[in-house]
Amino acid sequence: DAQLQDFDLAAVNALLGDRFMLKQGRADAHVELSGDISRPALRIQGALREGVIKDLKDIGALYLITYQTGQIVVDGEVDLGARGLLRANGGGRLDPAISDPTEALRLGYYDVSITADDLALSMLPAEDRANAQGSLNAALHVTGTAESPTVQGRIEIATLTVPGVSPLTISADGGFAAGALDAQVRISDARGPLLQADARMQIALHLIQEHPELLSKTLARGPWQVTGQ
């Protein structure tokens, strides 16, 4: 067993630079390793306090990860305080014959549920949200490999406020598979429905995986194929 108590993550950031996304934070972790070399069993439980990622501060997190005989189980949450909460739970199947952990994770098959509660749009860069304010809720189900995932679920912005426009409610039900994002989009205001449409967009997933910050720009700028009324 190994124990990590109140570890300063700034030291890791100083060593790894941009390869380690956390600039600062305090970490606790408890690691249990059992079994033999060819069939190890691993359990990692930990917490993050006062985390900093780019301009986001005071990030907290709790997580539990277990692995045994090719089966990995993950349960965790990221607490952003007044800016919202993210949760993830599920698991995956890894090939025990692959000795490189990074390669095993890359080629593994996953089945994970992700939820977002009241995520503040203010966390997006100003140029990507056009002065819009509001919060986002989502329930997503992700299956497949890291290189070829399938995503199904629902995203909703309950009260979107934009200067000069009455508050809007926006919802999207759909998913992503084989490089295509499809969604049924509904927009309404206090007077009733304004728009219902089917929207489709091609996304170069490998670029988003290499540069996650491009996702919000890609979704905002399109091009989208839209049919509806």
mmCIF file with all atom_site columns, C-alpha atoms in Angstrom:
data_model
loop_
_atom_site.group_PDB
_atom_site.id
_atom_site.type_symbol
_atom_site.label_atom_id
_atom_site.label_alt_id
_atom_site.label_comp_id
_atom_site.label_asym_id
_atom_site.label_entity_id
_atom_site.label_seq_id
_atom_site.pdbx_PDB_ins_code
_atom_site.Cartn_x
_atom_site.Cartn_y
_atom_site.Cartn_z
_atom_site.occupancy
_atom_site.B_iso_or_equiv
_atom_site.pdbx_formal_charge
_atom_site.auth_seq_id
_atom_site.auth_comp_id
_atom_site.auth_asym_id
_atom_site.auth_atom_id
_atom_site.pdbx_PDB_model_num
ATOM 1   C CA . ASP A 1 1   ? 0.000   0.000   0.000   1.00 0.00 ? 1   ASP A CA 1
ATOM 2   C CA . ALA A 1 2   ? 1.041   3.603   -0.583  1.00 0.00 ? 2   ALA A CA 1
ATOM 3   C CA . GLN A 1 3   ? -0.340  6.807   0.910   1.00 0.00 ? 3   GLN A CA 1
ATOM 4   C CA . LEU A 1 4   ? -0.106  10.375  -0.385  1.00 0.00 ? 4   LEU A CA 1
ATOM 5   C CA . GLN A 1 5   ? -1.163  13.131  2.005   1.00 0.00 ? 5   GLN A CA 1
ATOM 6   C CA . ASP A 1 6   ? -1.613  16.816  1.148   1.00 0.00 ? 6   ASP A CA 1
ATOM 7   C CA . PHE A 1 7   ? 0.838   16.630  -1.775  1.00 0.00 ? 7   PHE A CA 1
ATOM 8   C CA . ASP A 1 8   ? 1.582   19.932  -3.530  1.00 0.00 ? 8   ASP A CA 1
ATOM 9   C CA . LEU A 1 9   ? 0.886   19.428  -7.253  1.00 0.00 ? 9   LEU A CA 1
ATOM 10  C CA . ALA A 1 10  ? 2.743   22.616  -8.194  1.00 0.00 ? 10  ALA A CA 1
ATOM 11  C CA . ALA A 1 11  ? 5.920   20.530  -7.913  1.00 0.00 ? 11  ALA A CA 1
ATOM 12  C CA . VAL A 1 12  ? 4.624   18.125  -10.575 1.00 0.00 ? 12  VAL A CA 1
ATOM 13  C CA . ASN A 1 13  ? 3.647   21.019  -12.838 1.00 0.00 ? 13  ASN A CA 1
ATOM 14  C CA . ALA A 1 14  ? 7.125   22.521  -12.463 1.00 0.00 ? 14  ALA A CA 1
ATOM 15  C CA . LEU A 1 15  ? 8.624   19.190  -13.551 1.00 0.00 ? 15  LEU A CA 1
ATOM 16  C CA . LEU A 1 16  ? 6.258   18.321  -16.437 1.00 0.00 ? 16  LEU A CA 1
ATOM 17  C CA . GLY A 1 17  ? 5.100   21.763  -17.578 1.00 0.00 ? 17  GLY A CA 1
ATOM 18  C CA . ASP A 1 18  ? 2.118   21.845  -19.960 1.00 0.00 ? 18  ASP A CA 1
ATOM 19  C CA . ARG A 1 19  ? 1.995   18.042  -20.077 1.00 0.00 ? 19  ARG A CA 1
ATOM 20  C CA . PHE A 1 20  ? 0.382   18.189  -16.623 1.00 0.00 ? 20  PHE A CA 1
ATOM 21  C CA . MET A 1 21  ? -2.875  20.162  -16.762 1.00 0.00 ? 21  MET A CA 1
ATOM 22  C CA . LEU A 1 22  ? -3.047  21.089  -13.071 1.00 0.00 ? 22  LEU A CA 1
ATOM 23  C CA . LYS A 1 23  ? -1.035  24.219  -12.293 1.00 0.00 ? 23  LYS A CA 1
ATOM 24  C CA . GLN A 1 24  ? -1.658  23.965  -8.556  1.00 0.00 ? 24  GLN A CA 1
ATOM 25  C CA . GLY A 1 25  ? -3.578  21.874  -6.051  1.00 0.00 ? 25  GLY A CA 1
ATOM 26  C CA . ARG A 1 26  ? -3.323  19.662  -2.988  1.00 0.00 ? 26  ARG A CA 1
ATOM 27  C CA . ALA A 1 27  ? -3.775  15.929  -3.476  1.00 0.00 ? 27  ALA A CA 1
ATOM 28  C CA . ASP A 1 28  ? -4.487  12.926  -1.273  1.00 0.00 ? 28  ASP A CA 1
ATOM 29  C CA . ALA A 1 29  ? -4.315  9.368   -2.576  1.00 0.00 ? 29  ALA A CA 1
ATOM 30  C CA . HIS A 1 30  ? -4.384  5.830   -1.227  1.00 0.00 ? 30  HIS A CA 1
ATOM 31  C CA . VAL A 1 31  ? -3.068  3.088   -3.523  1.00 0.00 ? 31  VAL A CA 1
ATOM 32  C CA . GLU A 1 32  ? -3.482  -0.651  -2.929  1.00 0.00 ? 32  GLU A CA 1
ATOM 33  C CA . LEU A 1 33  ? -1.717  -3.138  -5.201  1.00 0.00 ? 33  LEU A CA 1
ATOM 34  C CA . SER A 1 34  ? -2.085  -6.888  -4.814  1.00 0.00 ? 34  SER A CA 1
ATOM 35  C CA . GLY A 1 35  ? -1.766  -10.079 -6.862  1.00 0.00 ? 35  GLY A CA 1
ATOM 36  C CA . ASP A 1 36  ? 1.184   -11.122 -9.003  1.00 0.00 ? 36  ASP A CA 1
ATOM 37  C CA . ILE A 1 37  ? 2.917   -9.203  -11.781 1.00 0.00 ? 37  ILE A CA 1
ATOM 38  C CA . SER A 1 38  ? 0.961   -10.881 -14.578 1.00 0.00 ? 38  SER A CA 1
ATOM 39  C CA . ARG A 1 39  ? -2.456  -10.454 -12.892 1.00 0.00 ? 39  ARG A CA 1
ATOM 40  C CA . PRO A 1 40  ? -2.310  -7.382  -10.639 1.00 0.00 ? 40  PRO A CA 1
ATOM 41  C CA . ALA A 1 41  ? -5.257  -5.924  -8.734  1.00 0.00 ? 41  ALA A CA 1
ATOM 42  C CA . LEU A 1 42  ? -5.208  -2.174  -8.221  1.00 0.00 ? 42  LEU A CA 1
ATOM 43  C CA . ARG A 1 43  ? -7.339  0.197   -6.155  1.00 0.00 ? 43  ARG A CA 1
ATOM 44  C CA . ILE A 1 44  ? -6.763  3.965   -6.132  1.00 0.00 ? 44  ILE A CA 1
ATOM 45  C CA . GLN A 1 45  ? -8.846  6.351   -4.052  1.00 0.00 ? 45  GLN A CA 1
ATOM 46  C CA . GLY A 1 46  ? -8.117  10.030  -3.730  1.00 0.00 ? 46  GLY A CA 1
ATOM 47  C CA . ALA A 1 47  ? -9.118  13.659  -3.602  1.00 0.00 ? 47  ALA A CA 1
ATOM 48  C CA . LEU A 1 48  ? -8.057  17.021  -5.010  1.00 0.00 ? 48  LEU A CA 1
ATOM 49  C CA . ARG A 1 49  ? -8.393  20.362  -3.253  1.00 0.00 ? 49  ARG A CA 1
ATOM 50  C CA . GLU A 1 50  ? -7.674  23.927  -4.407  1.00 0.00 ? 50  GLU A CA 1
ATOM 51  C CA . GLY A 1 51  ? -6.949  22.758  -7.949  1.00 0.00 ? 51  GLY A CA 1
ATOM 52  C CA . VAL A 1 52  ? -6.089  25.236  -10.705 1.00 0.00 ? 52  VAL A CA 1
ATOM 53  C CA . ILE A 1 53  ? -6.429  24.477  -14.437 1.00 0.00 ? 53  ILE A CA 1
ATOM 54  C CA . LYS A 1 54  ? -5.622  27.477  -16.646 1.00 0.00 ? 54  LYS A CA 1
ATOM 55  C CA . ASP A 1 55  ? -7.984  30.222  -15.371 1.00 0.00 ? 55  ASP A CA 1
ATOM 56  C CA . LEU A 1 56  ? -10.196 27.885  -13.340 1.00 0.00 ? 56  LEU A CA 1
ATOM 57  C CA . LYS A 1 57  ? -9.439  27.969  -9.615  1.00 0.00 ? 57  LYS A CA 1
ATOM 58  C CA . ASP A 1 58  ? -10.673 26.192  -6.476  1.00 0.00 ? 58  ASP A CA 1
ATOM 59  C CA . ILE A 1 59  ? -11.368 22.890  -8.227  1.00 0.00 ? 59  ILE A CA 1
ATOM 60  C CA . GLY A 1 60  ? -12.177 19.932  -6.000  1.00 0.00 ? 60  GLY A CA 1
ATOM 61  C CA . ALA A 1 61  ? -12.443 16.272  -6.944  1.00 0.00 ? 61  ALA A CA 1
ATOM 62  C CA . LEU A 1 62  ? -13.072 12.827  -5.492  1.00 0.00 ? 62  LEU A CA 1
ATOM 63  C CA . TYR A 1 63  ? -12.330 9.581   -7.329  1.00 0.00 ? 63  TYR A CA 1
ATOM 64  C CA . LEU A 1 64  ? -12.147 5.810   -6.970  1.00 0.00 ? 64  LEU A CA 1
ATOM 65  C CA . ILE A 1 65  ? -10.518 3.593   -9.596  1.00 0.00 ? 65  ILE A CA 1
ATOM 66  C CA . THR A 1 66  ? -10.252 -0.198  -9.424  1.00 0.00 ? 66  THR A CA 1
ATOM 67  C CA . TYR A 1 67  ? -8.665  -2.648  -11.849 1.00 0.00 ? 67  TYR A CA 1
ATOM 68  C CA . GLN A 1 68  ? -8.541  -6.427  -11.889 1.00 0.00 ? 68  GLN A CA 1
ATOM 69  C CA . THR A 1 69  ? -8.133  -8.964  -14.694 1.00 0.00 ? 69  THR A CA 1
ATOM 70  C CA . GLY A 1 70  ? -8.788  -6.504  -17.495 1.00 0.00 ? 70  GLY A CA 1
ATOM 71  C CA . GLN A 1 71  ? -11.794 -4.837  -15.853 1.00 0.00 ? 71  GLN A CA 1
ATOM 72  C CA . ILE A 1 72  ? -11.502 -1.189  -14.841 1.00 0.00 ? 72  ILE A CA 1
ATOM 73  C CA . VAL A 1 73  ? -14.174 0.661   -12.824 1.00 0.00 ? 73  VAL A CA 1
ATOM 74  C CA . VAL A 1 74  ? -14.233 4.439   -12.338 1.00 0.00 ? 74  VAL A CA 1
ATOM 75  C CA . ASP A 1 75  ? -16.380 6.595   -10.065 1.00 0.00 ? 75  ASP A CA 1
ATOM 76  C CA . GLY A 1 76  ? -15.635 10.266  -9.552  1.00 0.00 ? 76  GLY A CA 1
ATOM 77  C CA . GLU A 1 77  ? -16.806 13.843  -9.445  1.00 0.00 ? 77  GLU A CA 1
ATOM 78  C CA . VAL A 1 78  ? -15.321 17.271  -10.073 1.00 0.00 ? 78  VAL A CA 1
ATOM 79  C CA . ASP A 1 79  ? -16.719 20.059  -7.890  1.00 0.00 ? 79  ASP A CA 1
ATOM 80  C CA . LEU A 1 80  ? -16.414 23.555  -9.341  1.00 0.00 ? 80  LEU A CA 1
ATOM 81  C CA . GLY A 1 81  ? -18.321 25.216  -6.518  1.00 0.00 ? 81  GLY A CA 1
ATOM 82  C CA . ALA A 1 82  ? -20.833 27.771  -7.779  1.00 0.00 ? 82  ALA A CA 1
ATOM 83  C CA . ARG A 1 83  ? -19.732 26.968  -11.345 1.00 0.00 ? 83  ARG A CA 1
ATOM 84  C CA . GLY A 1 84  ? -21.243 23.464  -11.294 1.00 0.00 ? 84  GLY A CA 1
ATOM 85  C CA . LEU A 1 85  ? -20.547 19.780  -10.797 1.00 0.00 ? 85  LEU A CA 1
ATOM 86  C CA . LEU A 1 86  ? -19.326 17.007  -13.107 1.00 0.00 ? 86  LEU A CA 1
ATOM 87  C CA . ARG A 1 87  ? -19.771 13.283  -12.379 1.00 0.00 ? 87  ARG A CA 1
ATOM 88  C CA . ALA A 1 88  ? -18.512 10.189  -14.178 1.00 0.00 ? 88  ALA A CA 1
ATOM 89  C CA . ASN A 1 89  ? -19.051 6.526   -13.412 1.00 0.00 ? 89  ASN A CA 1
ATOM 90  C CA . GLY A 1 90  ? -18.699 3.346   -15.377 1.00 0.00 ? 90  GLY A CA 1
ATOM 91  C CA . GLY A 1 91  ? -15.996 1.008   -16.495 1.00 0.00 ? 91  GLY A CA 1
ATOM 92  C CA . GLY A 1 92  ? -14.081 -0.589  -19.278 1.00 0.00 ? 92  GLY A CA 1
ATOM 93  C CA . ARG A 1 93  ? -12.408 -3.716  -20.574 1.00 0.00 ? 93  ARG A CA 1
ATOM 94  C CA . LEU A 1 94  ? -8.649  -3.689  -21.125 1.00 0.00 ? 94  LEU A CA 1
ATOM 95  C CA . ASP A 1 95  ? -6.506  -6.371  -22.707 1.00 0.00 ? 95  ASP A CA 1
ATOM 96  C CA . PRO A 1 96  ? -4.399  -7.876  -19.878 1.00 0.00 ? 96  PRO A CA 1
ATOM 97  C CA . ALA A 1 97  ? -1.910  -9.122  -22.477 1.00 0.00 ? 97  ALA A CA 1
ATOM 98  C CA . ILE A 1 98  ? -0.834  -5.522  -23.268 1.00 0.00 ? 98  ILE A CA 1
ATOM 99  C CA . SER A 1 99  ? 1.961   -4.666  -20.846 1.00 0.00 ? 99  SER A CA 1
ATOM 100 C CA . ASP A 1 100 ? 2.087   -0.932  -21.612 1.00 0.00 ? 100 ASP A CA 1
ATOM 101 C CA . PRO A 1 101 ? -0.636  0.725   -19.458 1.00 0.00 ? 101 PRO A CA 1
ATOM 102 C CA . THR A 1 102 ? -0.971  3.715   -21.807 1.00 0.00 ? 102 THR A CA 1
ATOM 103 C CA . GLU A 1 103 ? -1.484  1.469   -24.810 1.00 0.00 ? 103 GLU A CA 1
ATOM 104 C CA . ALA A 1 104 ? -3.918  -0.738  -22.906 1.00 0.00 ? 104 ALA A CA 1
ATOM 105 C CA . LEU A 1 105 ? -5.999  2.298   -21.953 1.00 0.00 ? 105 LEU A CA 1
ATOM 106 C CA . ARG A 1 106 ? -5.924  3.649   -25.506 1.00 0.00 ? 106 ARG A CA 1
ATOM 107 C CA . LEU A 1 107 ? -7.191  0.363   -26.962 1.00 0.00 ? 107 LEU A CA 1
ATOM 108 C CA . GLY A 1 108 ? -9.686  -0.429  -24.193 1.00 0.00 ? 108 GLY A CA 1
ATOM 109 C CA . TYR A 1 109 ? -13.459 -0.514  -24.630 1.00 0.00 ? 109 TYR A CA 1
ATOM 110 C CA . TYR A 1 110 ? -15.424 1.763   -22.291 1.00 0.00 ? 110 TYR A CA 1
ATOM 111 C CA . ASP A 1 111 ? -18.981 2.224   -21.053 1.00 0.00 ? 111 ASP A CA 1
ATOM 112 C CA . VAL A 1 112 ? -19.255 5.421   -18.979 1.00 0.00 ? 112 VAL A CA 1
ATOM 113 C CA . SER A 1 113 ? -22.056 7.755   -17.896 1.00 0.00 ? 113 SER A CA 1
ATOM 114 C CA . ILE A 1 114 ? -21.251 11.463  -17.518 1.00 0.00 ? 114 ILE A CA 1
ATOM 115 C CA . THR A 1 115 ? -23.499 14.101  -15.995 1.00 0.00 ? 115 THR A CA 1
ATOM 116 C CA . ALA A 1 116 ? -23.089 17.853  -15.668 1.00 0.00 ? 116 ALA A CA 1
ATOM 117 C CA . ASP A 1 117 ? -25.104 19.916  -13.209 1.00 0.00 ? 117 ASP A CA 1
ATOM 118 C CA . ASP A 1 118 ? -25.378 23.697  -13.594 1.00 0.00 ? 118 ASP A CA 1
ATOM 119 C CA . LEU A 1 119 ? -22.061 24.204  -15.401 1.00 0.00 ? 119 LEU A CA 1
ATOM 120 C CA . ALA A 1 120 ? -21.564 27.951  -15.781 1.00 0.00 ? 120 ALA A CA 1
ATOM 121 C CA . LEU A 1 121 ? -21.102 29.161  -19.362 1.00 0.00 ? 121 LEU A CA 1
ATOM 122 C CA . SER A 1 122 ? -18.878 31.884  -17.946 1.00 0.00 ? 122 SER A CA 1
ATOM 123 C CA . MET A 1 123 ? -16.069 29.291  -17.832 1.00 0.00 ? 123 MET A CA 1
ATOM 124 C CA . LEU A 1 124 ? -15.886 29.406  -21.635 1.00 0.00 ? 124 LEU A CA 1
ATOM 125 C CA . PRO A 1 125 ? -13.492 31.932  -23.193 1.00 0.00 ? 125 PRO A CA 1
ATOM 126 C CA . ALA A 1 126 ? -15.270 35.248  -23.808 1.00 0.00 ? 126 ALA A CA 1
ATOM 127 C CA . GLU A 1 127 ? -14.753 35.049  -27.582 1.00 0.00 ? 127 GLU A CA 1
ATOM 128 C CA . ASP A 1 128 ? -16.569 31.689  -27.711 1.00 0.00 ? 128 ASP A CA 1
ATOM 129 C CA . ARG A 1 129 ? -19.714 32.657  -25.789 1.00 0.00 ? 129 ARG A CA 1
ATOM 130 C CA . ALA A 1 130 ? -20.517 36.107  -27.245 1.00 0.00 ? 130 ALA A CA 1
ATOM 131 C CA . ASN A 1 131 ? -21.350 37.565  -23.808 1.00 0.00 ? 131 ASN A CA 1
ATOM 132 C CA . ALA A 1 132 ? -23.906 34.807  -23.211 1.00 0.00 ? 132 ALA A CA 1
ATOM 133 C CA . GLN A 1 133 ? -24.670 33.833  -19.627 1.00 0.00 ? 133 GLN A CA 1
ATOM 134 C CA . GLY A 1 134 ? -26.371 30.737  -18.258 1.00 0.00 ? 134 GLY A CA 1
ATOM 135 C CA . SER A 1 135 ? -25.708 27.225  -17.056 1.00 0.00 ? 135 SER A CA 1
ATOM 136 C CA . LEU A 1 136 ? -25.597 23.854  -18.764 1.00 0.00 ? 136 LEU A CA 1
ATOM 137 C CA . ASN A 1 137 ? -26.955 20.483  -17.680 1.00 0.00 ? 137 ASN A CA 1
ATOM 138 C CA . ALA A 1 138 ? -26.139 17.244  -19.456 1.00 0.00 ? 138 ALA A CA 1
ATOM 139 C CA . ALA A 1 139 ? -26.552 13.489  -19.235 1.00 0.00 ? 139 ALA A CA 1
ATOM 140 C CA . LEU A 1 140 ? -24.311 11.558  -21.625 1.00 0.00 ? 140 LEU A CA 1
ATOM 141 C CA . HIS A 1 141 ? -23.603 7.866   -22.213 1.00 0.00 ? 141 HIS A CA 1
ATOM 142 C CA . VAL A 1 142 ? -20.220 7.145   -23.787 1.00 0.00 ? 142 VAL A CA 1
ATOM 143 C CA . THR A 1 143 ? -19.259 3.752   -25.223 1.00 0.00 ? 143 THR A CA 1
ATOM 144 C CA . GLY A 1 144 ? -16.466 2.473   -27.446 1.00 0.00 ? 144 GLY A CA 1
ATOM 145 C CA . THR A 1 145 ? -12.742 3.095   -27.593 1.00 0.00 ? 145 THR A CA 1
ATOM 146 C CA . ALA A 1 146 ? -10.856 6.340   -26.982 1.00 0.00 ? 146 ALA A CA 1
ATOM 147 C CA . GLU A 1 147 ? -10.198 6.646   -30.727 1.00 0.00 ? 147 GLU A CA 1
ATOM 148 C CA . SER A 1 148 ? -13.738 5.747   -31.839 1.00 0.00 ? 148 SER A CA 1
ATOM 149 C CA . PRO A 1 149 ? -16.295 6.673   -29.167 1.00 0.00 ? 149 PRO A CA 1
ATOM 150 C CA . THR A 1 150 ? -20.058 6.764   -29.473 1.00 0.00 ? 150 THR A CA 1
ATOM 151 C CA . VAL A 1 151 ? -21.938 9.351   -27.411 1.00 0.00 ? 151 VAL A CA 1
ATOM 152 C CA . GLN A 1 152 ? -25.684 9.542   -26.782 1.00 0.00 ? 152 GLN A CA 1
ATOM 153 C CA . GLY A 1 153 ? -27.571 11.871  -24.481 1.00 0.00 ? 153 GLY A CA 1
ATOM 154 C CA . ARG A 1 154 ? -29.137 15.229  -23.765 1.00 0.00 ? 154 ARG A CA 1
ATOM 155 C CA . ILE A 1 155 ? -27.772 18.721  -23.168 1.00 0.00 ? 155 ILE A CA 1
ATOM 156 C CA . GLU A 1 156 ? -29.875 21.616  -21.916 1.00 0.00 ? 156 GLU A CA 1
ATOM 157 C CA . ILE A 1 157 ? -29.290 25.283  -21.195 1.00 0.00 ? 157 ILE A CA 1
ATOM 158 C CA . ALA A 1 158 ? -32.266 26.234  -19.052 1.00 0.00 ? 158 ALA A CA 1
ATOM 159 C CA . THR A 1 159 ? -31.840 30.026  -19.105 1.00 0.00 ? 159 THR A CA 1
ATOM 160 C CA . LEU A 1 160 ? -29.523 31.464  -21.739 1.00 0.00 ? 160 LEU A CA 1
ATOM 161 C CA . THR A 1 161 ? -29.225 35.228  -21.605 1.00 0.00 ? 161 THR A CA 1
ATOM 162 C CA . VAL A 1 162 ? -27.688 37.236  -24.438 1.00 0.00 ? 162 VAL A CA 1
ATOM 163 C CA . PRO A 1 163 ? -27.654 41.058  -24.521 1.00 0.00 ? 163 PRO A CA 1
ATOM 164 C CA . GLY A 1 164 ? -30.661 42.347  -26.426 1.00 0.00 ? 164 GLY A CA 1
ATOM 165 C CA . VAL A 1 165 ? -32.489 38.990  -26.515 1.00 0.00 ? 165 VAL A CA 1
ATOM 166 C CA . SER A 1 166 ? -35.123 37.592  -24.144 1.00 0.00 ? 166 SER A CA 1
ATOM 167 C CA . PRO A 1 167 ? -33.937 34.583  -22.049 1.00 0.00 ? 167 PRO A CA 1
ATOM 168 C CA . LEU A 1 168 ? -33.904 31.337  -24.014 1.00 0.00 ? 168 LEU A CA 1
ATOM 169 C CA . THR A 1 169 ? -34.149 27.643  -23.178 1.00 0.00 ? 169 THR A CA 1
ATOM 170 C CA . ILE A 1 170 ? -32.117 25.408  -25.489 1.00 0.00 ? 170 ILE A CA 1
ATOM 171 C CA . SER A 1 171 ? -32.078 21.611  -25.492 1.00 0.00 ? 171 SER A CA 1
ATOM 172 C CA . ALA A 1 172 ? -30.358 19.088  -27.740 1.00 0.00 ? 172 ALA A CA 1
ATOM 173 C CA . ASP A 1 173 ? -30.968 15.338  -27.868 1.00 0.00 ? 173 ASP A CA 1
ATOM 174 C CA . GLY A 1 174 ? -28.687 13.225  -29.997 1.00 0.00 ? 174 GLY A CA 1
ATOM 175 C CA . GLY A 1 175 ? -25.231 11.832  -30.212 1.00 0.00 ? 175 GLY A CA 1
ATOM 176 C CA . PHE A 1 176 ? -21.863 11.488  -31.880 1.00 0.00 ? 176 PHE A CA 1
ATOM 177 C CA . ALA A 1 177 ? -20.648 8.475   -33.864 1.00 0.00 ? 177 ALA A CA 1
ATOM 178 C CA . ALA A 1 178 ? -18.264 7.843   -36.766 1.00 0.00 ? 178 ALA A CA 1
ATOM 179 C CA . GLY A 1 179 ? -17.189 11.474  -36.951 1.00 0.00 ? 179 GLY A CA 1
ATOM 180 C CA . ALA A 1 180 ? -20.715 12.901  -37.150 1.00 0.00 ? 180 ALA A CA 1
ATOM 181 C CA . LEU A 1 181 ? -22.611 14.875  -34.515 1.00 0.00 ? 181 LEU A CA 1
ATOM 182 C CA . ASP A 1 182 ? -26.411 14.673  -34.860 1.00 0.00 ? 182 ASP A CA 1
ATOM 183 C CA . ALA A 1 183 ? -28.886 16.507  -32.635 1.00 0.00 ? 183 ALA A CA 1
ATOM 184 C CA . GLN A 1 184 ? -32.537 17.422  -32.386 1.00 0.00 ? 184 GLN A CA 1
ATOM 185 C CA . VAL A 1 185 ? -32.432 21.027  -31.221 1.00 0.00 ? 185 VAL A CA 1
ATOM 186 C CA . ARG A 1 186 ? -35.289 22.908  -29.569 1.00 0.00 ? 186 ARG A CA 1
ATOM 187 C CA . ILE A 1 187 ? -35.252 26.606  -28.672 1.00 0.00 ? 187 ILE A CA 1
ATOM 188 C CA . SER A 1 188 ? -37.987 28.391  -26.745 1.00 0.00 ? 188 SER A CA 1
ATOM 189 C CA . ASP A 1 189 ? -38.571 31.494  -24.660 1.00 0.00 ? 189 ASP A CA 1
ATOM 190 C CA . ALA A 1 190 ? -41.214 32.518  -22.127 1.00 0.00 ? 190 ALA A CA 1
ATOM 191 C CA . ARG A 1 191 ? -43.827 32.841  -24.917 1.00 0.00 ? 191 ARG A CA 1
ATOM 192 C CA . GLY A 1 192 ? -43.312 29.298  -26.258 1.00 0.00 ? 192 GLY A CA 1
ATOM 193 C CA . PRO A 1 193 ? -41.351 27.329  -28.906 1.00 0.00 ? 193 PRO A CA 1
ATOM 194 C CA . LEU A 1 194 ? -39.213 29.295  -31.359 1.00 0.00 ? 194 LEU A CA 1
ATOM 195 C CA . LEU A 1 195 ? -37.349 26.587  -33.269 1.00 0.00 ? 195 LEU A CA 1
ATOM 196 C CA . GLN A 1 196 ? -37.241 22.836  -33.668 1.00 0.00 ? 196 GLN A CA 1
ATOM 197 C CA . ALA A 1 197 ? -34.625 21.457  -36.028 1.00 0.00 ? 197 ALA A CA 1
ATOM 198 C CA . ASP A 1 198 ? -32.351 18.564  -36.861 1.00 0.00 ? 198 ASP A CA 1
ATOM 199 C CA . ALA A 1 199 ? -28.697 19.574  -36.941 1.00 0.00 ? 199 ALA A CA 1
ATOM 200 C CA . ARG A 1 200 ? -25.681 17.670  -38.226 1.00 0.00 ? 200 ARG A CA 1
ATOM 201 C CA . MET A 1 201 ? -21.961 18.425  -38.240 1.00 0.00 ? 201 MET A CA 1
ATOM 202 C CA . GLN A 1 202 ? -18.803 16.535  -39.172 1.00 0.00 ? 202 GLN A CA 1
ATOM 203 C CA . ILE A 1 203 ? -16.115 16.705  -36.495 1.00 0.00 ? 203 ILE A CA 1
ATOM 204 C CA . ALA A 1 204 ? -12.449 15.760  -36.869 1.00 0.00 ? 204 ALA A CA 1
ATOM 205 C CA . LEU A 1 205 ? -12.204 13.895  -33.580 1.00 0.00 ? 205 LEU A CA 1
ATOM 206 C CA . HIS A 1 206 ? -8.422  13.474  -33.687 1.00 0.00 ? 206 HIS A CA 1
ATOM 207 C CA . LEU A 1 207 ? -7.994  17.273  -33.756 1.00 0.00 ? 207 LEU A CA 1
ATOM 208 C CA . ILE A 1 208 ? -10.312 17.731  -30.771 1.00 0.00 ? 208 ILE A CA 1
ATOM 209 C CA . GLN A 1 209 ? -8.452  15.036  -28.847 1.00 0.00 ? 209 GLN A CA 1
ATOM 210 C CA . GLU A 1 210 ? -5.132  16.760  -29.531 1.00 0.00 ? 210 GLU A CA 1
ATOM 211 C CA . HIS A 1 211 ? -6.526  20.260  -28.858 1.00 0.00 ? 211 HIS A CA 1
ATOM 212 C CA . PRO A 1 212 ? -9.625  20.040  -26.577 1.00 0.00 ? 212 PRO A CA 1
ATOM 213 C CA . GLU A 1 213 ? -9.909  23.828  -26.517 1.00 0.00 ? 213 GLU A CA 1
ATOM 214 C CA . LEU A 1 214 ? -11.056 23.687  -30.159 1.00 0.00 ? 214 LEU A CA 1
ATOM 215 C CA . LEU A 1 215 ? -14.344 21.954  -29.268 1.00 0.00 ? 215 LEU A CA 1
ATOM 216 C CA . SER A 1 216 ? -16.268 25.060  -28.214 1.00 0.00 ? 216 SER A CA 1
ATOM 217 C CA . LYS A 1 217 ? -14.967 26.989  -31.242 1.00 0.00 ? 217 LYS A CA 1
ATOM 218 C CA . THR A 1 218 ? -15.931 24.145  -33.596 1.00 0.00 ? 218 THR A CA 1
ATOM 219 C CA . LEU A 1 219 ? -19.461 23.887  -32.199 1.00 0.00 ? 219 LEU A CA 1
ATOM 220 C CA . ALA A 1 220 ? -19.952 27.656  -32.321 1.00 0.00 ? 220 ALA A CA 1
ATOM 221 C CA . ARG A 1 221 ? -18.637 28.229  -35.828 1.00 0.00 ? 221 ARG A CA 1
ATOM 222 C CA . GLY A 1 222 ? -19.842 25.132  -37.680 1.00 0.00 ? 222 GLY A CA 1
ATOM 223 C CA . PRO A 1 223 ? -20.546 24.512  -40.485 1.00 0.00 ? 223 PRO A CA 1
ATOM 224 C CA . TRP A 1 224 ? -23.845 22.915  -39.439 1.00 0.00 ? 224 TRP A CA 1
ATOM 225 C CA . GLN A 1 225 ? -26.384 21.262  -41.742 1.00 0.00 ? 225 GLN A CA 1
ATOM 226 C CA . VAL A 1 226 ? -29.793 22.271  -40.354 1.00 0.00 ? 226 VAL A CA 1
ATOM 227 C CA . THR A 1 227 ? -33.288 21.203  -41.401 1.00 0.00 ? 227 THR A CA 1
ATOM 228 C CA . GLY A 1 228 ? -36.444 22.134  -39.528 1.00 0.00 ? 228 GLY A CA 1
ATOM 229 C CA . GLN A 1 229 ? -38.709 25.011  -38.677 1.00 0.00 ? 229 GLN A CA 1
#
